[in-house]
PDB file of C-alpha atoms in Angstrom:
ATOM      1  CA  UNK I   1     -74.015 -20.983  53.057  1.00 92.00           C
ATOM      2  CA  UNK I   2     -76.997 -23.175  52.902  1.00 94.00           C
ATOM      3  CA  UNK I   3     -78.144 -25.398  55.190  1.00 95.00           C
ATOM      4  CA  UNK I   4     -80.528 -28.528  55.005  1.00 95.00           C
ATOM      5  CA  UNK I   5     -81.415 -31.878  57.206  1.00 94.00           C
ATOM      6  CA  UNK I   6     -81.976 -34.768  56.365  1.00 92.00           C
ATOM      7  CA  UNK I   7     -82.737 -37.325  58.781  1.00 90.00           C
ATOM      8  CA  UNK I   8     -79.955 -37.326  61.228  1.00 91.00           C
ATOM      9  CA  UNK I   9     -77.611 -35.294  58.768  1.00 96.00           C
ATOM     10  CA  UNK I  10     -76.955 -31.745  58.434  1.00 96.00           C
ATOM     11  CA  UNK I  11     -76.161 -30.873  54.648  1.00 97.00           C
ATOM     12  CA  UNK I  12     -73.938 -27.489  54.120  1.00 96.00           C
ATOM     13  CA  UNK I  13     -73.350 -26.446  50.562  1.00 95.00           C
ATOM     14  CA  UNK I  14     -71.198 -23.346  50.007  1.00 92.00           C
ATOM     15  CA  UNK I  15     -72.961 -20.395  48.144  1.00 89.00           C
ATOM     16  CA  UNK I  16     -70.327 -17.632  47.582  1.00 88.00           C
ATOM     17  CA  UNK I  17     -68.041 -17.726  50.338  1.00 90.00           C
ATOM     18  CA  UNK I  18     -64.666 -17.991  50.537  1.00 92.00           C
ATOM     19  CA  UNK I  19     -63.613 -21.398  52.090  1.00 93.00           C
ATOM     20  CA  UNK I  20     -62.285 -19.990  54.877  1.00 94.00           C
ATOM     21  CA  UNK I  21     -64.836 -17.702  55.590  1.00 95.00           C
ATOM     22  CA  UNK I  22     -67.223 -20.768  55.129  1.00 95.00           C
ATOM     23  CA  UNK I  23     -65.484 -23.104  58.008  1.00 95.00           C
ATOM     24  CA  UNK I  24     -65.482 -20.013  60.316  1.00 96.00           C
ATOM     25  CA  UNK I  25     -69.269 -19.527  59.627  1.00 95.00           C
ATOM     26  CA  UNK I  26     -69.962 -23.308  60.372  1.00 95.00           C
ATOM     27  CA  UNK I  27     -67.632 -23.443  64.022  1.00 94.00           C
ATOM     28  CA  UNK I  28     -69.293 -20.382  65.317  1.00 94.00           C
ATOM     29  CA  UNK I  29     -72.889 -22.396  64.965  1.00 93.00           C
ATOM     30  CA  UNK I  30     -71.051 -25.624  65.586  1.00 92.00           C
ATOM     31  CA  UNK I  31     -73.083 -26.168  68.785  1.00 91.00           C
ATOM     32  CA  UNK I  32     -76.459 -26.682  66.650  1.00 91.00           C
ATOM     33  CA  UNK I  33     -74.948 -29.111  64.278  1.00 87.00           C
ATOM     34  CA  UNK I  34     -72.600 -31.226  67.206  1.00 86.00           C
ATOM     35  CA  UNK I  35     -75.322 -33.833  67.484  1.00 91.00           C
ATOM     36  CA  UNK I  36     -75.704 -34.437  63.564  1.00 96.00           C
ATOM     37  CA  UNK I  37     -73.718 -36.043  60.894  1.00 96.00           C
ATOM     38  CA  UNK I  38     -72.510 -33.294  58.781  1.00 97.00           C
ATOM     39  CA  UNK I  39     -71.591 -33.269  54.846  1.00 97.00           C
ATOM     40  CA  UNK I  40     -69.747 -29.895  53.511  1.00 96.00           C
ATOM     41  CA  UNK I  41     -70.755 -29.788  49.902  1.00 95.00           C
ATOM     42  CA  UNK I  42     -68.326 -27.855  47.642  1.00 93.00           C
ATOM     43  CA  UNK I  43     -68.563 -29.746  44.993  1.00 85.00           C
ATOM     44  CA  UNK I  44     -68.464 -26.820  42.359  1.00 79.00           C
ATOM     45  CA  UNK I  45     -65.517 -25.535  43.959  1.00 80.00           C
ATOM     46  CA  UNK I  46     -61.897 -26.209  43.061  1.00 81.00           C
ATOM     47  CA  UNK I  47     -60.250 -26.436  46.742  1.00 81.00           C
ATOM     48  CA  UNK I  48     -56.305 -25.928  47.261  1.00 81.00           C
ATOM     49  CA  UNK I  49     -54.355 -28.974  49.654  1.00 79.00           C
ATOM     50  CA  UNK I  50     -54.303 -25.548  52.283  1.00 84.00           C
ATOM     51  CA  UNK I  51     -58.429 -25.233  51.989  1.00 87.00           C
ATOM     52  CA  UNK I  52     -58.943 -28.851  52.678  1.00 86.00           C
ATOM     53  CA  UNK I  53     -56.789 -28.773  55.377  1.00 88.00           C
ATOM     54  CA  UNK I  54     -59.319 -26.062  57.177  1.00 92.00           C
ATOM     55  CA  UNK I  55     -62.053 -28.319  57.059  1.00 93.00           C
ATOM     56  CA  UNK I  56     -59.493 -30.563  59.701  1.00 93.00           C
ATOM     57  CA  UNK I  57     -60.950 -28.999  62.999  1.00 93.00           C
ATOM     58  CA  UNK I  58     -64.522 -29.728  62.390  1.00 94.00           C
ATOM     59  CA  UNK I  59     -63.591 -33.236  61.442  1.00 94.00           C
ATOM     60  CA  UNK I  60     -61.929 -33.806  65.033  1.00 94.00           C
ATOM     61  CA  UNK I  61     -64.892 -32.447  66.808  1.00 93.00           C
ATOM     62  CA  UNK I  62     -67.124 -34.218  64.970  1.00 93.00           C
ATOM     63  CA  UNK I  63     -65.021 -37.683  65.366  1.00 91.00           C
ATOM     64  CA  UNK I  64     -65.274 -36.692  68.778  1.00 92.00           C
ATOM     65  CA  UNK I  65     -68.849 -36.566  69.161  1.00 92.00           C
ATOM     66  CA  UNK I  66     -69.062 -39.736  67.636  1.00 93.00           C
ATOM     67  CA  UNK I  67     -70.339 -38.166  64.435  1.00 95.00           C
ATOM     68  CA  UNK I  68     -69.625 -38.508  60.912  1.00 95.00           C
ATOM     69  CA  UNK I  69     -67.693 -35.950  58.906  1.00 96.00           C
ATOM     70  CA  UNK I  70     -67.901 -35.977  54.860  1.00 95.00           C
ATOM     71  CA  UNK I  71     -66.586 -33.418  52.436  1.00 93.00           C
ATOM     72  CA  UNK I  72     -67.980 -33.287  49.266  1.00 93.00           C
ATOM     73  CA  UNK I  73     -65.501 -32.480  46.321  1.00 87.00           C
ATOM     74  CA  UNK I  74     -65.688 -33.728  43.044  1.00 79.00           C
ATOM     75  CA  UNK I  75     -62.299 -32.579  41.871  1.00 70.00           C
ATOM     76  CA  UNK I  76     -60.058 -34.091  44.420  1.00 63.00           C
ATOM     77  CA  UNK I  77     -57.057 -36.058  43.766  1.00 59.00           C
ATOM     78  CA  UNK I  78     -57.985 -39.138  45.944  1.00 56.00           C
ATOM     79  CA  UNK I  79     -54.790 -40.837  45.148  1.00 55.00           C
ATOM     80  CA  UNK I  80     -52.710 -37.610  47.421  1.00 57.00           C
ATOM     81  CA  UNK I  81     -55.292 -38.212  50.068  1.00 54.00           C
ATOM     82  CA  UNK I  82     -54.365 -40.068  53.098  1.00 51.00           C
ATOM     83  CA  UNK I  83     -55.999 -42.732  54.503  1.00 50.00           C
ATOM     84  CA  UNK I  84     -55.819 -40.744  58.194  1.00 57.00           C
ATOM     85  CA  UNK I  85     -57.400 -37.876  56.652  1.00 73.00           C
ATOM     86  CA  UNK I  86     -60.851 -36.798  56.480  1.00 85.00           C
ATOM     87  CA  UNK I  87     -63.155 -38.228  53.922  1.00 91.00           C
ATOM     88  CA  UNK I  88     -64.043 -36.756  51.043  1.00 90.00           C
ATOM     89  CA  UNK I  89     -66.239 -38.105  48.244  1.00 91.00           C
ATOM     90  CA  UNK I  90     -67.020 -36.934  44.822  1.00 90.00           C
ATOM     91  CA  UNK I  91     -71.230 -36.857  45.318  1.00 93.00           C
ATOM     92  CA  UNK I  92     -73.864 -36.109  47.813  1.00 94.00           C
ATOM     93  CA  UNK I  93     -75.146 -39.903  47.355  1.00 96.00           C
ATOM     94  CA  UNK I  94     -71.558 -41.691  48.241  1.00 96.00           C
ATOM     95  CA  UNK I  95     -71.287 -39.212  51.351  1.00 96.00           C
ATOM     96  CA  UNK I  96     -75.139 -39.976  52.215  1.00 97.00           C
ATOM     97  CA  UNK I  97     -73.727 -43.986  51.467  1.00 97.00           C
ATOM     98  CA  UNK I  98     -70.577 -43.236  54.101  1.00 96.00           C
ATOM     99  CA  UNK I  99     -72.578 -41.401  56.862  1.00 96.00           C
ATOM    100  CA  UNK I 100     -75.269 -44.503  56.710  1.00 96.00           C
ATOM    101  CA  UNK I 101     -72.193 -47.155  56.642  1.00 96.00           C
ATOM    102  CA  UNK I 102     -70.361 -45.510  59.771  1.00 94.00           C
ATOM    103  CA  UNK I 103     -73.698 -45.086  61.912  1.00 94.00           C
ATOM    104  CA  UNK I 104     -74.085 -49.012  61.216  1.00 94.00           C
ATOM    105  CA  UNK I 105     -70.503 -49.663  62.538  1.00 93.00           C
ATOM    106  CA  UNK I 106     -71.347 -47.137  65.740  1.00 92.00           C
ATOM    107  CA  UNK I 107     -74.340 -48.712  66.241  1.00 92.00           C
ATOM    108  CA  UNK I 108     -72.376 -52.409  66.106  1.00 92.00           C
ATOM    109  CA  UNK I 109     -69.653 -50.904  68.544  1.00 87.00           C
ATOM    110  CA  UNK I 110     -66.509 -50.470  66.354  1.00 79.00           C
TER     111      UNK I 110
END
């Protein structure tokens, strides 16, 4: 796993992991990230419905903190994706796009 920041976002991309051994990695350090936007970048990875669906914890917390959650996926079948769901984009620039149109609509009180 590598991490970077950016301004007020944390970026993760996967190196070798396995998925699941990637989301484990990130909640145990969860505590450094809690007061950051966070993108997952997997983008060169072909994620299962069941490996998207582990990514579903650190969305809540981070919904919870008031902070933006974006999964970056290139492959994904955004047609099977619901709209409750977290989001997931197909680049790093749409995701940096999202986090910067959410902190405008915390910062206007939505």
């Amino acid at each position: 796993m590598k991490v970077k920041e950016k301004g007020h976002t944390i970026i993760i991309k996967r190196s070798d992991e396995a998925i699941a051994d990637l989301v484990l990695k990130i909640e145990e350090i969860f505590s450094t990230f809690q007061n950051h936007n966070l993108i997952i970048d997997v983008c060169d990875t072909d994620l299962s419905d069941a490996e998207v669906s582990l990514f579903n914890g650190l969305n809540e917390k981070q919904k919870s903190n008031k902070k933006s959650f974006v999964v970056v996926f290139e492959n994904a079948d955004f047609n099977e994706l619901g709209e409750d769901q977290m989001i997931i984009v197909p680049s790093l620039q749409e995701a940096h796009d999202i986090i910067e149109m959410e902190e405008i609509e915390r910062d206007l009180g939505f």
